[in-house]
Amino acid sequence: MRFHFASAAFATAIVATATTSSSSAFQTPLRLPVAASSIARSPSSSASKIIAKNHWTHHDSKSRLQMSDAAAAEEGVSGTGTASIPNEIFNLVKSIVGAGVLSLPAGIAAFGNAPGAVVPATLLISVIGLFSAYGFSLIGRVCSYTGGESYRDAWSKSVGDSSSWLPAVTCTFLTCFAVLSYSMILADTIRALLMSAGLETTRTLALLGVTGTTLLPLCLLKNLSSLAPFSLLGIGGMVYTTIAMAMRYLSGAYKLGVPAVKGSKAAAVPAGKYLADVAANYQPKFGDLGASGALSPNVFILICMLSTAYMAHFNAPKFFIELKDNTIKRFNTVVGTSFGISIAFFALVGAIGFLTFGSASSGLILNNYAGTDALMGLSRIAVAASIVFSFPLAFAGAREGWLDLLKIPTEKRTDSIVKKATLAILAGVTLAATQLKELAFILSLAGATLGNALIYVYPALMLRSTVKGMGEKASKGLKREVPFAMFSALLGVVMGAIGTKMAFGLL
């Protein structure tokens, strides 16, 4: 079975980008220009300035947990955000649900080949989604208790400034994988669109063409606010794609034909309308391994994909700060509703794609559909457009992350340095995307390590340190929650260890 790395999951997720209009299994770190962060949200100007500032500033250790009394310690500090709950829910769903969701059918196919595999897969999607929501909530709550303004800032004010490089490095590497996944999706999608138009080309030429003519100029833009009108392409394209996939599944346009059997009254079942136009390795393939397949270690491939598909956690502080009357209760309403919608969306896309193509499901499920299928052709256009306009935002996060790691001060980042960094990083990503076609190893490894750390491990450690810093001011409820949070962290470590082993098994 072929895995094409799709996210954002890096769908993450991973392509998920934290400040882009559509996510993947990956999202970008918070440290983006104000213009970039304002595209995907409707933030207050003050909150945007807070998030966009240099998060590498050292914090006075005495600033940690300045709580005046027990009530303040429990409820946290209310901010001055202006975003309503419906607005935040829409933006958070938009941040979570992206191209990475198109890799989930392949995650199901990793452990099963019969329709029954959808049942445990749906359960896993729900459970992992709930734990991911809990981690997202923890980060926002830690910001409330400590006054943290970013993921790194929350870590500095809870765990300590000396180790705050850890989440920063994790975010940078995840963002780099996001950019790589975007390039790979574009290579496949642009090639498929050109071939549908009768133009024969290769993945390499297709990617070089779109990179040189479109991605490079967009990545060199100084002001990314011009991309604001395209912020809805991500979620709009995914909604359309889901509807189109459902229509093709229900109409049987890709079903396998069944010949008539001599001596049987059963008539022959004709093949689907577009089946003959699908390459042999992408045609539906089913067996008898259903729900029981979830007992196989291969199920951790799906789990690792989900660890990045839900990745929006870099932006948890941003969402908390920008929420109007940002009490913990209101913030949890945003988190619970948003992740609930995302869980339903992921389960639907994963089930439809797998039920249509079974174990032949590609890591980019659009690859399974015929080039002559006009309905799915529009899906490819929508996904490609979404990624093209999301790419510069994710790329800006990767570039800023590397400049930070190289310890180049913001005031010394001249146009010349930024341009050279852009060319170097984009050239490296493009070269890797042209050479790598099967990224199951990177997908599973990054999800098992980086993704699990940011979703499960780091938030739990921050809560434990926060409660410890509160001392007697911490309520009994918070103290009782710490063991559960640490169980979530342990779960992330276990899933990461097994997932890493499975990833190396894919080599």
Coordinates of C-alpha atoms in Angstrom, one line a residue:
M1 CA 0.0 0.0 0.0
R2 CA 1.3 3.4 -0.9
F3 CA 1.4 6.3 1.6
H4 CA 1.7 9.8 0.3
F5 CA 2.4 12.1 3.1
A6 CA -0.6 14.4 3.2
S7 CA -0.8 16.8 6.0
A8 CA -1.2 19.1 7.6
A9 CA -1.7 14.8 9.5
F10 CA 1.1 16.2 8.5
A11 CA -3.0 16.8 8.3
T12 CA 0.1 16.4 11.8
A13 CA -1.9 17.4 9.5
I14 CA 0.3 17.0 9.6
V15 CA -0.4 19.9 7.9
A16 CA -2.2 21.4 10.0
T17 CA -0.5 25.5 10.1
A18 CA -1.4 27.2 13.4
T19 CA -2.0 30.6 11.8
T20 CA -3.0 29.6 8.4
S21 CA -6.5 29.4 7.0
S22 CA -6.4 25.7 6.8
S23 CA -4.5 23.2 8.9
S24 CA -2.9 19.9 8.1
A25 CA -1.6 17.6 10.4
F26 CA 0.9 20.3 11.0
Q27 CA 0.5 23.9 12.0
T28 CA 3.0 26.7 12.2
P29 CA 4.3 28.1 15.5
L30 CA 2.9 31.2 16.8
R31 CA 5.9 33.3 16.0
L32 CA 4.7 34.8 12.7
P33 CA 4.3 38.3 11.5
V34 CA 1.2 40.1 12.7
A35 CA -0.1 40.2 9.1
A36 CA 0.2 36.5 8.8
S37 CA -1.5 35.7 12.0
S38 CA -4.4 38.1 11.3
I39 CA -5.3 36.2 8.1
A40 CA -6.7 33.2 9.8
R41 CA -8.4 34.8 12.7
S42 CA -10.4 37.9 13.7
P43 CA -8.2 39.0 16.5
S44 CA -8.1 42.1 18.5
S45 CA -5.2 44.3 17.4
S46 CA -3.7 44.2 20.9
A47 CA -3.8 40.4 21.1
S48 CA -2.2 40.1 17.6
K49 CA 0.7 42.3 18.8
I50 CA 1.1 40.2 21.9
I51 CA 1.2 36.9 19.9
A52 CA 3.5 38.3 17.1
K53 CA 6.2 39.6 19.4
N54 CA 9.5 37.9 19.9
H55 CA 8.9 34.8 22.0
W56 CA 12.6 34.3 22.6
T57 CA 12.7 37.0 25.2
H58 CA 13.9 35.7 28.5
H59 CA 11.5 36.0 31.4
D60 CA 12.3 36.9 35.0
S61 CA 11.8 33.7 37.0
K62 CA 10.1 35.8 39.6
S63 CA 7.3 36.5 37.2
R64 CA 6.0 33.0 37.4
L65 CA 2.6 32.4 38.9
Q66 CA 1.9 35.8 40.4
M67 CA -1.4 34.9 42.0
S68 CA -3.1 37.2 44.5
D69 CA -5.4 34.7 46.1
A70 CA -6.9 31.3 45.7
A71 CA -9.8 32.4 43.5
A72 CA -7.4 34.1 41.0
A73 CA -5.3 31.0 41.0
E74 CA -8.2 28.8 40.2
E75 CA -9.9 30.9 37.6
G76 CA -7.0 32.6 36.0
V77 CA -6.7 36.1 34.6
S78 CA -9.3 37.4 32.2
G79 CA -8.1 39.2 29.2
T80 CA -9.4 41.9 26.8
G81 CA -10.1 39.8 23.7
T82 CA -13.0 40.6 21.4
A83 CA -13.7 37.4 19.5
S84 CA -17.0 35.7 20.1
I85 CA -17.5 32.0 20.9
P86 CA -19.0 31.3 17.4
N87 CA -16.1 33.1 15.7
E88 CA -13.5 31.2 17.7
I89 CA -15.2 27.9 17.0
F90 CA -15.2 28.6 13.3
N91 CA -11.6 29.6 13.2
L92 CA -10.4 26.7 15.4
V93 CA -12.2 24.2 13.2
K94 CA -10.7 25.9 10.2
S95 CA -7.3 25.6 11.8
I96 CA -7.7 21.9 12.6
V97 CA -9.4 20.6 9.5
G98 CA -7.2 20.7 6.4
A99 CA -5.6 18.6 3.7
G100 CA -4.2 16.2 6.3
V101 CA -7.6 14.7 6.7
L102 CA -7.2 13.2 3.2
S103 CA -4.6 10.8 4.6
L104 CA -6.9 9.1 7.1
P105 CA -8.3 6.5 4.8
A106 CA -4.8 5.2 4.3
G107 CA -4.4 5.1 8.1
I108 CA -7.4 2.8 8.3
A109 CA -6.1 0.7 5.5
A110 CA -2.8 0.2 7.4
F111 CA -4.5 -2.3 9.7
G112 CA -7.6 -3.5 7.9
N113 CA -9.0 -4.3 4.5
A114 CA -12.7 -5.0 5.2
P115 CA -15.5 -2.5 5.8
G116 CA -15.6 -3.5 9.5
A117 CA -12.3 -1.8 10.1
V118 CA -14.2 1.5 10.0
V119 CA -15.7 0.8 13.5
P120 CA -12.5 0.7 15.5
A121 CA -11.1 3.5 13.3
T122 CA -14.0 5.7 14.2
L123 CA -13.5 4.9 17.9
L124 CA -9.8 5.8 17.7
I125 CA -10.6 9.0 15.9
S126 CA -13.0 10.0 18.7
V127 CA -10.7 9.0 21.6
I128 CA -7.6 10.6 20.2
G129 CA -9.7 13.7 19.4
L130 CA -10.9 13.9 23.0
F131 CA -7.4 13.6 24.4
S132 CA -6.2 16.2 21.9
A133 CA -8.9 18.6 23.0
Y134 CA -7.9 18.1 26.6
G135 CA -4.3 19.0 25.8
F136 CA -5.4 22.1 23.9
S137 CA -7.5 23.1 26.9
L138 CA -4.6 22.5 29.3
I139 CA -2.4 24.9 27.3
G140 CA -5.1 27.7 27.4
R141 CA -5.7 27.1 31.1
V142 CA -1.9 27.3 31.9
C143 CA -1.9 30.6 30.0
S144 CA -4.8 31.8 32.2
Y145 CA -3.1 30.8 35.4
T146 CA 0.4 32.1 34.5
G147 CA -0.3 35.0 32.1
G148 CA 1.6 33.2 29.3
E149 CA 1.2 34.7 25.9
S150 CA 2.5 31.9 23.7
Y151 CA 3.3 28.2 23.9
R152 CA 6.9 28.9 24.8
D153 CA 6.0 31.7 27.1
A154 CA 3.5 29.4 29.0
W155 CA 6.3 26.8 29.3
S156 CA 8.8 29.5 30.6
K157 CA 6.4 30.7 33.2
S158 CA 5.4 27.2 34.4
V159 CA 8.2 24.7 33.8
G160 CA 11.0 27.2 33.5
D161 CA 12.8 29.4 31.0
S162 CA 16.0 27.3 30.8
S163 CA 14.2 24.5 29.0
S164 CA 11.8 26.6 26.9
W165 CA 13.9 25.9 23.8
L166 CA 12.4 22.4 23.8
P167 CA 8.9 23.3 22.6
A168 CA 10.4 25.9 20.3
V169 CA 12.6 23.4 18.5
T170 CA 9.7 20.9 18.4
C171 CA 7.5 23.5 16.7
T172 CA 10.1 24.5 14.2
F173 CA 10.7 20.9 13.0
L174 CA 7.0 20.2 12.8
T175 CA 6.5 23.3 10.7
C176 CA 9.3 22.1 8.3
F177 CA 7.6 18.8 7.9
A178 CA 4.4 20.7 7.2
V179 CA 6.0 22.6 4.4
L180 CA 7.5 19.4 3.0
S181 CA 4.1 17.7 3.0
Y182 CA 2.5 20.7 1.3
S183 CA 5.1 20.4 -1.5
M184 CA 4.4 16.7 -1.9
I185 CA 0.7 17.2 -2.1
L186 CA 1.2 19.9 -4.7
A187 CA 3.5 17.7 -6.7
D188 CA 0.9 14.9 -7.0
T189 CA -2.1 17.3 -7.3
I190 CA -0.7 19.6 -10.0
R191 CA 0.6 16.6 -12.0
A192 CA -2.9 15.0 -11.9
L193 CA -4.5 18.2 -13.0
L194 CA -2.1 18.7 -15.9
M195 CA -2.6 15.1 -17.0
S196 CA -6.4 15.6 -16.8
A197 CA -5.9 18.5 -19.3
G198 CA -3.9 16.2 -21.6
L199 CA -0.5 17.5 -20.6
E200 CA 2.0 14.7 -19.8
T201 CA 4.5 15.6 -17.1
T202 CA 6.3 14.3 -14.1
R203 CA 6.0 15.0 -10.4
T204 CA 9.3 16.8 -10.4
L205 CA 8.5 19.1 -13.3
A206 CA 5.0 19.8 -11.8
L207 CA 6.5 20.8 -8.5
L208 CA 9.4 22.8 -9.9
G209 CA 6.9 24.7 -12.1
V210 CA 4.5 25.7 -9.2
T211 CA 7.4 26.4 -6.9
G212 CA 9.2 28.7 -9.3
T213 CA 6.2 30.5 -10.6
T214 CA 4.0 30.7 -7.5
L215 CA 5.4 29.5 -4.2
L216 CA 8.7 31.4 -4.3
P217 CA 7.1 34.8 -5.1
L218 CA 4.5 34.3 -2.4
C219 CA 7.2 33.3 0.2
L220 CA 9.1 36.4 -0.6
L221 CA 6.2 38.7 0.2
K222 CA 6.9 41.1 3.0
N223 CA 3.3 41.5 3.9
L224 CA 1.1 38.4 3.9
S225 CA -2.1 40.3 4.6
S226 CA -2.9 40.2 0.8
L227 CA -3.6 36.5 1.2
A228 CA -6.6 37.2 3.6
P229 CA -9.3 36.9 0.9
F230 CA -8.2 33.3 0.4
S231 CA -8.5 32.3 4.1
L232 CA -11.7 30.3 3.5
L233 CA -10.4 28.2 0.7
G234 CA -9.1 25.6 3.1
I235 CA -12.3 24.7 4.9
G236 CA -14.5 25.4 1.9
G237 CA -12.4 23.0 -0.3
M238 CA -12.5 20.3 2.3
V239 CA -16.3 20.6 2.7
Y240 CA -16.7 20.3 -1.1
T241 CA -14.3 17.4 -1.3
T242 CA -16.2 15.5 1.5
I243 CA -19.5 16.0 -0.3
A244 CA -17.9 14.9 -3.6
M245 CA -16.4 11.8 -2.0
A246 CA -19.8 10.9 -0.5
M247 CA -21.6 11.3 -3.8
R248 CA -19.1 9.0 -5.6
Y249 CA -19.3 6.4 -2.9
L250 CA -23.1 6.4 -2.8
S251 CA -23.4 6.3 -6.5
G252 CA -21.0 3.3 -6.8
A253 CA -18.9 5.2 -9.4
Y254 CA -15.8 3.3 -8.3
K255 CA -17.2 -0.1 -7.2
L256 CA -15.7 -3.3 -8.4
G257 CA -17.6 -5.3 -11.0
V258 CA -18.8 -8.9 -10.2
P259 CA -19.1 -11.3 -13.1
A260 CA -22.1 -13.7 -13.3
V261 CA -21.5 -17.2 -11.9
K262 CA -22.7 -20.2 -13.9
G263 CA -25.6 -22.0 -12.3
S264 CA -26.4 -19.0 -10.1
K265 CA -29.4 -16.8 -10.4
A266 CA -27.4 -13.7 -9.4
A267 CA -26.8 -11.4 -12.3
A268 CA -23.5 -9.8 -13.0
V269 CA -22.7 -6.5 -11.3
P270 CA -21.2 -3.9 -13.6
A271 CA -18.1 -2.0 -12.5
G272 CA -18.4 1.6 -11.5
K273 CA -18.4 4.3 -14.2
Y274 CA -14.9 5.5 -13.5
L275 CA -13.2 2.3 -12.4
A276 CA -11.6 1.6 -15.8
D277 CA -9.8 5.0 -15.7
V278 CA -8.1 4.3 -12.3
A279 CA -4.6 2.8 -12.2
A280 CA -4.5 -0.8 -11.1
N281 CA -2.7 0.0 -7.8
Y282 CA -5.4 2.6 -6.9
Q283 CA -8.4 0.5 -7.7
P284 CA -10.6 -0.7 -4.7
K285 CA -9.2 -3.7 -2.9
F286 CA -11.0 -5.5 0.0
G287 CA -10.4 -8.6 2.1
D288 CA -11.7 -10.1 5.3
L289 CA -9.6 -8.3 7.9
G290 CA -12.1 -5.9 9.6
A291 CA -12.4 -4.8 13.2
S292 CA -10.0 -7.4 14.5
G293 CA -7.2 -5.7 12.5
A294 CA -7.2 -3.0 15.2
L295 CA -5.5 -5.5 17.5
S296 CA -2.4 -5.4 15.2
P297 CA 0.5 -3.0 16.0
N298 CA -0.2 -1.5 12.6
V299 CA -3.1 0.5 14.2
F300 CA -0.4 2.8 15.5
I301 CA 0.1 4.2 12.0
L302 CA -3.4 5.6 12.2
I303 CA -2.9 6.8 15.7
C304 CA 0.3 8.6 14.7
M305 CA -1.5 10.3 11.8
L306 CA -4.2 11.4 14.2
S307 CA -1.6 12.9 16.6
T308 CA -0.8 15.4 13.8
A309 CA -4.2 15.6 12.2
Y310 CA -5.6 17.3 15.3
M311 CA -2.5 19.5 15.7
A312 CA -3.5 23.1 16.4
H313 CA -2.0 23.4 19.8
F314 CA 0.6 26.1 19.0
N315 CA -2.3 28.4 18.7
A316 CA -4.1 27.6 22.0
P317 CA -2.6 30.7 23.7
K318 CA -3.8 32.8 20.8
F319 CA -7.3 31.5 21.0
F320 CA -7.5 32.0 24.7
I321 CA -6.2 35.6 24.6
E322 CA -8.5 36.7 21.8
L323 CA -11.7 35.2 23.3
K324 CA -14.0 37.8 24.6
D325 CA -14.6 37.4 28.4
N326 CA -12.1 34.6 28.3
T327 CA -13.0 32.6 31.3
I328 CA -11.9 29.0 31.4
K329 CA -15.5 27.8 31.1
R330 CA -16.0 29.8 27.9
F331 CA -12.7 28.7 26.5
N332 CA -13.6 25.1 27.1
T333 CA -16.8 25.6 25.3
V334 CA -14.9 26.7 22.3
V335 CA -12.4 23.8 22.5
G336 CA -15.1 21.1 23.1
T337 CA -17.3 22.2 20.3
S338 CA -14.5 22.8 17.8
F339 CA -12.9 19.4 18.4
G340 CA -16.3 17.7 18.4
I341 CA -17.0 19.1 14.9
S342 CA -13.5 18.1 13.8
I343 CA -13.9 14.5 15.1
A344 CA -17.1 14.1 13.1
F345 CA -15.4 15.5 10.0
F346 CA -12.4 13.2 10.3
A347 CA -14.5 10.2 11.0
L348 CA -16.7 10.9 7.9
V349 CA -13.8 11.5 5.5
G350 CA -11.8 8.5 6.8
A351 CA -14.8 6.2 6.5
I352 CA -16.0 7.3 3.1
G353 CA -12.5 7.1 1.6
F354 CA -11.8 3.7 3.0
L355 CA -15.2 2.2 2.2
T356 CA -14.6 3.4 -1.4
F357 CA -11.1 2.0 -2.0
G358 CA -10.3 -0.3 0.9
S359 CA -6.7 -1.3 1.4
A360 CA -5.8 0.5 -1.9
S361 CA -6.4 3.9 -0.2
S362 CA -3.6 6.3 -1.0
G363 CA -2.1 8.6 1.7
L364 CA -3.6 11.3 -0.5
I365 CA -7.0 9.8 -1.2
L366 CA -7.5 12.1 -4.2
N367 CA -4.9 10.0 -6.0
N368 CA -7.4 7.2 -6.1
Y369 CA -9.9 9.0 -8.1
A370 CA -9.9 9.0 -11.9
G371 CA -8.4 12.0 -13.8
T372 CA -11.5 11.9 -16.0
D373 CA -13.8 12.5 -13.0
A374 CA -14.7 16.2 -13.3
L375 CA -16.3 16.3 -9.8
M376 CA -13.1 15.1 -8.1
G377 CA -11.1 17.3 -10.5
L378 CA -12.7 20.3 -8.9
S379 CA -11.7 18.9 -5.5
R380 CA -8.1 18.7 -6.7
I381 CA -8.3 22.4 -7.8
A382 CA -9.8 23.4 -4.5
V383 CA -7.1 21.5 -2.4
A384 CA -4.3 22.8 -4.6
A385 CA -5.5 26.4 -4.3
S386 CA -5.9 26.1 -0.6
I387 CA -2.3 24.7 -0.2
V388 CA -0.8 27.3 -2.5
F389 CA -2.2 30.2 -0.4
S390 CA -1.5 28.4 2.9
F391 CA 2.1 27.5 2.0
P392 CA 3.6 31.0 2.6
L393 CA 2.1 31.2 6.1
A394 CA 3.5 27.8 7.1
F395 CA 6.8 28.7 5.3
A396 CA 7.1 31.9 7.3
G397 CA 6.8 29.9 10.5
A398 CA 9.6 27.5 9.4
R399 CA 11.9 30.4 8.3
E400 CA 11.4 32.3 11.5
G401 CA 12.0 29.2 13.5
W402 CA 15.3 28.5 11.8
L403 CA 16.4 32.1 12.2
D404 CA 15.6 31.9 15.9
L405 CA 17.5 28.6 16.2
L406 CA 20.5 30.2 14.5
K407 CA 20.2 33.0 17.1
I408 CA 19.9 35.8 14.5
P409 CA 18.3 38.8 16.3
T410 CA 15.1 40.2 14.8
E411 CA 16.8 43.6 14.3
K412 CA 19.5 42.0 12.2
R413 CA 17.2 40.1 9.9
T414 CA 17.7 42.3 6.8
D415 CA 15.9 41.7 3.5
S416 CA 19.0 40.1 2.2
I417 CA 19.2 37.6 5.1
V418 CA 15.5 36.8 4.8
K419 CA 15.8 36.3 1.1
K420 CA 18.8 34.0 1.4
A421 CA 17.0 32.0 4.1
T422 CA 13.9 31.7 1.9
L423 CA 15.8 30.4 -1.1
A424 CA 17.9 28.0 1.0
I425 CA 14.9 26.5 2.9
L426 CA 12.6 26.4 -0.1
A427 CA 15.3 24.8 -2.3
G428 CA 15.9 22.1 0.3
V429 CA 12.2 21.4 0.8
T430 CA 11.6 21.2 -3.0
L431 CA 14.5 18.9 -3.5
A432 CA 13.3 16.5 -0.8
A433 CA 9.8 16.6 -2.2
T434 CA 10.9 15.7 -5.7
Q435 CA 12.9 12.7 -4.4
L436 CA 10.6 11.4 -1.8
K437 CA 7.4 9.7 -2.8
E438 CA 6.7 7.4 0.1
L439 CA 6.8 9.3 3.3
A440 CA 5.1 6.8 5.6
F441 CA 8.3 6.6 7.7
I442 CA 8.5 10.4 8.2
L443 CA 4.7 10.6 8.8
S444 CA 4.7 8.0 11.5
L445 CA 8.0 9.1 13.1
A446 CA 7.1 12.7 13.3
G447 CA 3.6 12.0 14.6
A448 CA 4.9 9.6 17.2
T449 CA 7.5 11.9 18.5
L450 CA 7.0 15.6 17.8
G451 CA 3.2 15.5 17.6
N452 CA 2.7 13.4 20.7
A453 CA 5.1 15.7 22.7
L454 CA 3.2 18.9 21.8
I455 CA -0.3 17.4 22.3
Y456 CA 0.1 15.1 25.3
V457 CA 3.5 15.5 27.1
Y458 CA 4.3 19.2 27.2
P459 CA 0.8 20.4 28.3
A460 CA 0.7 17.9 31.2
L461 CA 4.2 18.9 32.4
M462 CA 3.1 22.6 32.3
L463 CA 0.0 21.9 34.3
R464 CA 1.9 19.9 36.9
S465 CA 4.5 22.7 37.3
T466 CA 1.7 25.4 37.4
V467 CA -0.2 23.6 40.2
K468 CA 3.1 23.1 42.1
G469 CA 3.9 26.8 41.8
M470 CA 0.4 27.7 43.2
G471 CA 1.2 25.8 46.4
E472 CA -1.7 26.0 48.8
K473 CA -3.6 28.4 46.5
A474 CA -4.3 25.5 44.1
S475 CA -7.8 23.9 44.6
K476 CA -8.3 20.3 45.4
G477 CA -9.8 19.8 41.9
L478 CA -6.6 21.0 40.2
K479 CA -4.5 18.9 42.5
R480 CA -6.6 15.8 41.6
E481 CA -6.3 16.6 37.9
V482 CA -2.6 16.4 37.8
P483 CA -2.4 12.6 38.0
F484 CA -4.9 12.4 35.0
A485 CA -2.8 14.9 33.1
M486 CA 0.3 12.9 33.7
F487 CA -1.6 9.8 32.6
S488 CA -2.3 11.6 29.3
A489 CA 1.4 12.4 29.1
L490 CA 2.3 8.7 29.7
L491 CA -0.2 7.7 27.1
G492 CA 1.6 10.0 24.6
V493 CA 5.0 8.5 25.5
V494 CA 3.7 4.9 25.1
M495 CA 2.0 5.7 21.8
G496 CA 5.1 7.5 20.7
A497 CA 7.4 4.6 21.6
I498 CA 5.3 2.0 19.8
G499 CA 4.6 4.4 16.9
T500 CA 8.3 5.0 16.5
K501 CA 9.0 1.3 16.3
M502 CA 6.3 0.8 13.7
A503 CA 7.7 3.8 11.7
F504 CA 11.1 2.2 11.5
G505 CA 9.4 -1.0 10.4
L506 CA 8.2 0.8 7.3
L507 CA 11.7 1.4 6.0

